[in-house]
Coordinates of C-alpha atoms in Angstrom, one line a residue:
X1 CA 124.1 97.3 73.9
X2 CA 122.6 95.2 76.6
X3 CA 118.9 95.9 77.7
X4 CA 120.2 96.5 81.2
X5 CA 122.2 99.4 79.9
X6 CA 119.6 100.6 77.4
X7 CA 116.8 101.0 79.9
X8 CA 118.6 103.5 82.2
X9 CA 119.6 105.5 79.1
X10 CA 115.9 105.6 78.0
X11 CA 114.8 106.8 81.4
X12 CA 117.5 109.6 81.3
X13 CA 116.2 110.6 77.9
X14 CA 112.7 110.6 79.3
X15 CA 113.7 112.9 82.1
X16 CA 115.4 115.1 79.6
X17 CA 112.2 115.1 77.5
X18 CA 110.2 116.3 80.6
X19 CA 112.6 119.1 81.2
X20 CA 112.7 120.2 77.6
X21 CA 109.0 120.0 77.2
X22 CA 108.2 122.0 80.3
X23 CA 110.8 124.6 79.4
X24 CA 109.4 124.8 75.8
X25 CA 105.9 125.2 77.1
X26 CA 106.9 128.0 79.5
X27 CA 108.7 129.8 76.6
X28 CA 105.8 129.4 74.2
X29 CA 103.4 130.6 77.0
X30 CA 105.5 133.7 77.7
X31 CA 105.3 134.7 74.1
X32 CA 101.5 134.7 74.2
X33 CA 99.3 137.5 75.4
X34 CA 98.2 136.5 78.8
X35 CA 101.2 134.3 79.5
X36 CA 101.1 130.7 80.5
X37 CA 97.4 130.9 81.2
X38 CA 96.9 130.9 77.4
X39 CA 98.2 127.3 77.2
X40 CA 95.5 124.6 77.1
X41 CA 97.5 122.5 79.6
X42 CA 99.9 123.3 82.4
X43 CA 103.6 123.3 81.3
X44 CA 104.2 120.2 83.4
X45 CA 101.8 118.2 81.2
X46 CA 103.8 119.2 78.1
X47 CA 106.8 117.9 80.0
X48 CA 105.0 114.6 80.8
X49 CA 104.0 114.3 77.2
X50 CA 107.5 114.6 75.9
X51 CA 108.7 112.2 78.6
X52 CA 106.2 109.6 77.4
X53 CA 107.1 110.1 73.8
X54 CA 110.7 109.7 74.6
X55 CA 110.3 106.4 76.6
X56 CA 107.1 104.6 75.7
X57 CA 107.6 103.7 72.0
X58 CA 111.2 102.7 72.7
X59 CA 110.2 100.5 75.6
X60 CA 107.5 98.9 73.6
X61 CA 110.0 98.0 70.8
X62 CA 112.5 96.7 73.4
X63 CA 109.8 94.6 75.2
X64 CA 108.7 93.0 71.9
X65 CA 112.3 92.2 71.0
X66 CA 113.0 90.7 74.4
X67 CA 109.9 88.5 74.0
X68 CA 110.6 87.2 70.5
X69 CA 114.4 87.3 70.4
X70 CA 115.1 83.9 72.0
X71 CA 112.9 82.1 69.4
X72 CA 114.3 84.0 66.5
X73 CA 117.9 83.5 67.5
X74 CA 117.3 79.8 68.3
X75 CA 115.7 79.3 64.9
X76 CA 118.7 80.9 63.1
X77 CA 121.2 78.9 65.2
X78 CA 119.4 75.6 64.4
X79 CA 119.3 76.5 60.7
X80 CA 123.1 76.9 60.8
X81 CA 123.7 73.4 62.4
X82 CA 124.3 70.2 60.4
X83 CA 121.4 68.4 58.9
X84 CA 121.9 65.4 61.3
X85 CA 121.3 67.7 64.3
X86 CA 118.4 69.4 62.7
X87 CA 116.7 66.1 62.1
X88 CA 116.9 65.1 65.8
X89 CA 113.6 64.7 67.6
X90 CA 112.3 68.0 69.1
X91 CA 113.1 66.9 72.7
X92 CA 116.8 66.1 71.9
X93 CA 117.1 69.2 69.7
X94 CA 115.8 71.2 72.7
X95 CA 118.5 69.6 74.9
X96 CA 121.2 70.6 72.3
X97 CA 120.0 74.2 72.2
X98 CA 119.8 74.3 76.0
X99 CA 123.5 73.2 76.1
X100 CA 124.3 75.9 73.6
X101 CA 122.6 78.6 75.7
X102 CA 124.3 77.3 78.9
X103 CA 127.7 77.5 77.1
X104 CA 126.9 81.1 76.0
X105 CA 125.9 82.1 79.6
X106 CA 128.8 80.3 81.2
X107 CA 126.7 77.6 82.9
X108 CA 127.4 73.9 83.2
X109 CA 126.8 71.9 80.0
X110 CA 125.3 68.5 80.3
X111 CA 127.4 66.9 77.5
X112 CA 130.8 67.1 76.1
X113 CA 131.7 70.5 74.5
X114 CA 132.8 69.7 70.9
X115 CA 133.6 72.0 68.0
X116 CA 130.0 72.0 66.7
X117 CA 128.8 73.3 70.0
X118 CA 131.5 75.9 70.2
X119 CA 130.6 77.2 66.7
X120 CA 126.9 77.2 67.6
X121 CA 127.6 79.1 70.8
X122 CA 129.7 81.7 68.9
X123 CA 126.9 82.0 66.3
X124 CA 124.3 82.5 69.0
X125 CA 126.5 85.2 70.7
X126 CA 126.9 87.0 67.4
X127 CA 123.2 87.0 66.6
X128 CA 122.4 88.1 70.1
X129 CA 124.9 91.0 70.0
X130 CA 123.7 92.1 66.5
X131 CA 120.1 92.0 67.5
X132 CA 120.7 94.0 70.7
X133 CA 122.7 96.6 68.8
X134 CA 120.0 97.0 66.2
X135 CA 117.2 97.2 68.8
X136 CA 119.3 99.7 70.8
X137 CA 119.8 101.9 67.7
X138 CA 116.1 101.8 66.9
X139 CA 115.1 102.5 70.5
X140 CA 117.4 105.5 70.8
X141 CA 116.2 106.8 67.4
X142 CA 112.6 106.5 68.5
X143 CA 113.4 108.2 71.8
X144 CA 115.2 111.1 70.2
X145 CA 112.6 111.4 67.5
X146 CA 109.8 111.5 70.1
X147 CA 111.6 114.4 71.9
X148 CA 112.1 116.3 68.7
X149 CA 108.5 115.8 67.5
X150 CA 107.1 116.8 70.9
X151 CA 109.4 119.8 71.0
X152 CA 108.0 121.0 67.7
X153 CA 104.4 120.3 68.6
X154 CA 104.3 122.3 71.8
X155 CA 101.8 125.1 71.2
X156 CA 99.0 126.9 73.2
X157 CA 96.4 124.6 71.5
X158 CA 98.2 121.3 72.1
X159 CA 96.0 119.3 74.5
X160 CA 98.9 117.7 76.4
X161 CA 96.9 117.0 79.5
X162 CA 94.3 115.0 77.6
X163 CA 97.0 112.9 75.9
X164 CA 98.8 112.3 79.2
X165 CA 95.6 111.2 80.9
X166 CA 94.8 108.8 78.1
X167 CA 98.2 107.2 78.4
X168 CA 97.8 106.9 82.2
X169 CA 94.4 105.4 81.7
X170 CA 95.8 102.9 79.2
X171 CA 98.6 102.0 81.6
X172 CA 96.1 101.5 84.5
X173 CA 93.9 99.3 82.3
X174 CA 96.9 97.3 81.2
X175 CA 98.0 96.7 84.7
X176 CA 94.5 95.6 85.7
X177 CA 94.3 93.3 82.7
X178 CA 97.7 91.7 83.6
X179 CA 96.5 91.1 87.2
X180 CA 93.2 89.5 85.9
X181 CA 94.9 87.3 83.4
X182 CA 97.5 86.3 85.9
X183 CA 94.8 85.2 88.3
X184 CA 93.0 83.4 85.5
X185 CA 96.2 81.6 84.5
X186 CA 96.8 80.4 88.0
X187 CA 93.3 79.1 88.3
X188 CA 93.4 77.4 84.9
X189 CA 96.7 75.7 85.6
X190 CA 95.3 74.4 88.8
X191 CA 92.1 73.3 87.1
X192 CA 93.8 71.4 84.2
X193 CA 96.2 69.5 86.5
X194 CA 93.3 68.8 88.9
X195 CA 91.3 67.3 86.0
X196 CA 94.2 65.0 85.3
X197 CA 94.1 63.9 88.9
X198 CA 90.4 63.3 88.8
X199 CA 90.7 61.0 85.8
X200 CA 92.7 58.7 88.1
X201 CA 90.9 59.2 91.4
X202 CA 87.1 59.7 91.5
X203 CA 86.1 63.1 92.8
X204 CA 83.7 61.6 95.3
X205 CA 86.6 59.6 96.9
X206 CA 88.6 62.8 97.0
X207 CA 86.0 65.0 98.6
X208 CA 84.4 62.6 101.0
X209 CA 87.1 60.0 101.6
X210 CA 88.1 59.6 105.3
X211 CA 91.6 58.4 104.8
X212 CA 94.6 60.3 103.4
X213 CA 97.6 58.2 102.4
X214 CA 98.9 59.4 99.0
X215 CA 101.7 56.9 98.8
X216 CA 101.0 55.2 95.4
X217 CA 102.7 51.9 94.5
X218 CA 105.6 51.9 92.1
X219 CA 105.7 48.1 92.1
X220 CA 102.8 45.7 92.4
X221 CA 104.2 44.1 95.5
X222 CA 105.2 47.3 97.3
X223 CA 104.2 47.5 101.0
X224 CA 102.7 50.6 102.5
X225 CA 101.5 52.2 99.3
X226 CA 97.8 52.4 100.0
X227 CA 97.0 55.3 97.7
X228 CA 94.0 56.8 99.7
X229 CA 93.2 60.3 98.7
X230 CA 90.3 61.3 101.0
X231 CA 90.6 65.0 102.0
X232 CA 88.3 65.0 104.9
X233 CA 91.1 64.5 107.5
X234 CA 93.1 67.3 105.9
X235 CA 90.3 69.8 106.0
X236 CA 89.2 68.7 109.4
X237 CA 92.8 69.4 110.6
X238 CA 92.9 72.7 108.8
X239 CA 89.6 73.8 110.3
X240 CA 90.6 72.7 113.8
X241 CA 93.9 74.6 113.8
X242 CA 92.2 77.7 112.2
X243 CA 89.4 77.6 114.8
X244 CA 91.9 77.6 117.7
X245 CA 93.9 80.4 116.1
X246 CA 90.8 82.5 115.6
X247 CA 89.7 81.9 119.2
X248 CA 93.0 83.4 120.2
X249 CA 93.3 86.2 117.6
X250 CA 89.8 87.6 117.4
X251 CA 89.2 88.5 121.1
X252 CA 92.7 89.7 121.7
X253 CA 92.9 91.6 118.4
X254 CA 89.5 93.1 118.6
X255 CA 89.7 94.3 122.2
X256 CA 93.2 95.7 121.5
X257 CA 91.8 97.7 118.6
X258 CA 88.9 99.0 120.8
X259 CA 91.4 100.0 123.5
X260 CA 93.8 101.7 121.1
X261 CA 91.2 103.6 119.2
X262 CA 88.8 104.6 122.0
X263 CA 90.6 104.5 125.3
X264 CA 94.3 104.8 124.8
X265 CA 96.0 108.2 124.9
X266 CA 97.9 109.4 121.9
X267 CA 101.3 108.6 123.4
X268 CA 100.2 105.1 124.4
X269 CA 98.7 104.5 121.0
X270 CA 101.9 105.7 119.2
X271 CA 103.9 103.2 121.1
X272 CA 101.6 100.1 121.5
X273 CA 100.3 99.9 117.9
X274 CA 103.7 99.6 116.1
X275 CA 104.8 97.2 118.8
X276 CA 101.7 95.1 118.2
X277 CA 102.2 95.2 114.4
X278 CA 105.8 93.8 114.8
X279 CA 104.1 90.4 115.3
X280 CA 103.1 90.5 111.7
X281 CA 106.7 90.9 110.6
X282 CA 108.2 88.0 112.5
X283 CA 109.1 85.1 110.1
X284 CA 106.8 82.2 110.3
X285 CA 109.7 79.9 110.9
X286 CA 110.5 81.7 114.1
X287 CA 106.9 81.1 115.2
X288 CA 107.4 77.5 114.3
X289 CA 110.5 77.3 116.5
X290 CA 108.6 78.9 119.3
X291 CA 105.7 76.5 118.9
X292 CA 107.8 73.4 118.7
X293 CA 110.3 74.2 121.5
X294 CA 108.3 76.2 124.0
X295 CA 104.5 76.0 123.5
X296 CA 104.2 72.3 122.6
X297 CA 106.2 71.1 125.6
X298 CA 104.3 73.5 127.9
X299 CA 101.0 72.2 126.6
X300 CA 102.1 68.6 127.1
X301 CA 103.3 69.3 130.7
X302 CA 100.1 71.1 131.6
X303 CA 97.9 68.4 130.0
X304 CA 99.8 65.5 131.7
X305 CA 99.7 67.3 135.1
X306 CA 95.9 67.1 135.0
X307 CA 95.7 63.6 133.6
X308 CA 95.3 64.2 129.9
X309 CA 97.2 62.5 127.1
X310 CA 98.9 65.1 125.0
X311 CA 100.8 64.3 121.8
X312 CA 104.3 65.8 121.4
X313 CA 102.9 67.6 118.4
X314 CA 99.4 68.9 118.7
X315 CA 96.8 71.1 117.0
X316 CA 96.5 73.1 120.2
X317 CA 100.1 74.2 120.2
X318 CA 100.1 75.1 116.5
X319 CA 96.7 76.9 116.8
X320 CA 97.8 79.0 119.8
X321 CA 101.0 80.2 118.1
X322 CA 99.2 80.8 114.9
X323 CA 96.6 82.9 116.8
X324 CA 99.4 85.1 118.1
X325 CA 100.8 85.5 114.6
X326 CA 97.5 86.8 113.2
X327 CA 96.6 89.1 116.0
X328 CA 97.9 92.1 114.1
X329 CA 95.7 91.3 111.1
X330 CA 92.6 91.6 113.3
X331 CA 93.8 94.4 115.6
X332 CA 95.3 96.7 112.9
X333 CA 92.5 96.4 110.4
X334 CA 89.8 96.8 113.2
X335 CA 91.6 99.8 114.6
X336 CA 91.7 101.5 111.2
X337 CA 88.0 100.7 110.7
X338 CA 87.0 102.0 114.1
X339 CA 88.9 105.2 113.6
X340 CA 87.2 105.7 110.3
X341 CA 83.8 105.9 112.0
X342 CA 82.7 109.6 111.9
X343 CA 83.3 111.5 115.1
X344 CA 79.8 113.0 114.7
X345 CA 78.3 109.5 115.5
X346 CA 80.3 109.4 118.8
X347 CA 79.4 113.0 119.7
X348 CA 75.7 112.4 118.9
X349 CA 75.6 109.3 121.1
X350 CA 77.4 110.9 124.0
X351 CA 75.2 114.0 123.7
X352 CA 72.1 111.8 124.1
X353 CA 73.5 110.6 127.5
X354 CA 75.1 107.3 126.5
X355 CA 78.3 106.2 128.3
X356 CA 81.5 105.6 126.3
X357 CA 81.1 101.8 126.6
X358 CA 77.4 102.1 125.4
X359 CA 78.6 104.3 122.5
X360 CA 81.1 101.7 121.5
X361 CA 78.7 98.7 121.7
X362 CA 75.7 100.3 120.2
X363 CA 77.1 102.9 117.7
X364 CA 80.7 102.5 116.8
X365 CA 80.9 98.7 116.7
X366 CA 77.9 98.2 114.5
X367 CA 79.1 101.0 112.2
X368 CA 82.5 99.4 111.9
X369 CA 81.2 95.8 111.7
X370 CA 81.7 95.4 107.9
X371 CA 85.4 96.3 108.1
X372 CA 85.9 94.2 111.3
X373 CA 84.3 91.1 109.6
X374 CA 86.5 91.7 106.6
X375 CA 89.6 91.8 108.8
X376 CA 88.6 88.6 110.6
X377 CA 88.0 86.8 107.3
X378 CA 91.4 88.0 106.1
X379 CA 93.0 86.7 109.2
X380 CA 91.1 83.4 108.7
X381 CA 92.5 83.1 105.2
X382 CA 96.0 83.7 106.5
X383 CA 95.5 81.0 109.1
X384 CA 94.2 78.5 106.6
X385 CA 97.2 79.1 104.3
X386 CA 99.9 78.9 107.1
X387 CA 102.3 76.0 106.6
X388 CA 105.5 76.4 108.6
X389 CA 104.0 76.5 112.1
X390 CA 101.8 73.4 111.3
X391 CA 104.8 71.4 110.0
X392 CA 106.9 72.2 113.1
X393 CA 104.2 72.0 115.8
X394 CA 101.2 69.9 114.6
X395 CA 102.9 67.2 112.6
X396 CA 102.2 65.4 109.4
X397 CA 99.7 62.8 110.5
X398 CA 96.4 63.0 108.7
X399 CA 94.2 62.1 111.7
X400 CA 90.5 62.6 111.5
X401 CA 89.9 63.9 115.0
X402 CA 88.4 66.8 116.9
X403 CA 90.8 66.4 119.8
X404 CA 93.1 69.5 119.8
X405 CA 95.6 67.5 121.9
X406 CA 96.4 65.1 119.0
X407 CA 98.6 65.6 116.0
X408 CA 96.9 66.6 112.8
X409 CA 97.9 68.1 109.5
X410 CA 96.6 70.6 107.1
X411 CA 96.0 71.0 103.4
X412 CA 98.9 73.3 102.8
X413 CA 101.4 71.1 104.6
X414 CA 100.3 68.1 102.4
X415 CA 100.7 70.2 99.3
X416 CA 104.3 71.0 100.3
X417 CA 105.0 67.4 101.2
X418 CA 103.6 66.1 97.9
X419 CA 105.8 68.5 95.8
X420 CA 109.0 68.2 97.8
X421 CA 111.9 66.4 96.1
X422 CA 112.0 64.8 92.7
X423 CA 108.5 64.1 91.6
X424 CA 106.8 62.7 88.5
X425 CA 103.9 64.9 87.4
X426 CA 102.1 62.0 85.8
X427 CA 101.4 60.2 89.1
X428 CA 98.2 60.8 91.2
X429 CA 100.4 61.4 94.2
X430 CA 101.9 64.6 92.7
X431 CA 98.7 65.7 90.8
X432 CA 96.8 65.5 94.2
X433 CA 98.7 68.7 95.2
X434 CA 97.0 70.6 92.4
X435 CA 93.6 69.2 93.4
X436 CA 94.2 70.2 97.0
X437 CA 95.2 73.7 95.8
X438 CA 92.1 74.0 93.7
X439 CA 89.9 73.0 96.7
X440 CA 91.8 75.4 99.0
X441 CA 91.4 78.2 96.4
X442 CA 87.6 77.5 96.3
X443 CA 87.4 77.6 100.0
X444 CA 89.2 81.0 100.3
X445 CA 87.1 82.3 97.4
X446 CA 83.9 81.4 99.3
X447 CA 85.2 83.2 102.4
X448 CA 85.9 86.3 100.3
X449 CA 82.4 86.2 98.8
X450 CA 80.9 86.0 102.3
X451 CA 83.0 89.0 103.4
X452 CA 81.9 91.0 100.4
X453 CA 78.3 90.1 101.1
X454 CA 78.6 91.2 104.8
X455 CA 80.3 94.5 103.8
X456 CA 77.8 95.4 101.2
X457 CA 74.8 94.6 103.4
X458 CA 75.9 96.8 106.3
X459 CA 77.4 99.5 104.1
X460 CA 74.0 100.1 102.7
X461 CA 72.6 100.5 106.2
X462 CA 75.1 103.2 107.3
X463 CA 75.8 105.2 104.2

């Protein structure tokens, strides 16, 4: 039985366990003096407990099998091959087993399919089917046994609620641990690859270099392979475009939030807010088209009409469109935060004779400032990480300039460029992407720390 079939069956058995457990608890309770109230836990908790016993042990066994099955089956298949194949180097043996798995799954095989490979594929299939059948039998037996054991254990003194809450707590802790270790794994993978890059390129040249040209030479006489890895132009371009975007998004988003929360009627708010949030759902490639085909030519025409030299791809065009894209981040979060300010603070200010605008400026806005700052920094992080709009509207040139009318590039765009196509992960050119990623992660982490500091500081003041 395939795991895709077994899992739905286990869920059905779990649902049956809930029904039986709850029904059994109601029956046991009715037999007691005082009825269901004599039970330690509500009947639904007895149902949840049977549902957990019916599904959790079986799912754990199935998960362990799915994790170790490929290695066990591969080891057994290799043991059944000829001695010549078993003595192959690990890399070539891995290619042979990869072809065997591709043959089993019906994918394209890199080499010729001979009799040995067919036999190995058949052996692999038999082991897989046998293992799945054994695990399915064990899982179903555990599930049925859990239901039967739970059925017999249902009694007025069974502390079902405590057991259920312990399981839920364990699941929550497990999910949190997975999230933490996932983050840790991502950071360590970036760190290890970045350390390989810094063995080839000095970190001072990377952090303070003023030229970015990652084309490394394959041959000694190759032309145009300078191999300069200074990140200052990239971060200057990132900051320039992000600054333009925030100059667009923060005023519009914040004023929109104040209007929607304090001045707009309920009907207007119900219509305008969802429409404004649609901007967050537009694909970034659509914003890129809009920036490249509409905004960039308009900026160039306006600039040339007043005597300015404007590049066909400019930081200004990308920043303007990016600002429009992140308006919902500022407006929606700020609106929620402003609405969360207690109505008593508004009423108190108005009762003291303040006008509505004075109440907003001197009471509501300071009270909502931590959340507003958090929303703005979240929008800034979104702007720093945006790639598609920059590629289509700002270009790929790593120019160190503060002129928004010139073409620039950003860190994320260069990461995509470095990892596009066939790459060798031993060259500084490719490893530079990981160093850029690590630096970008550090930057966004600092922004988040600043946001937390601001929130904590003002939260203490108003709570």
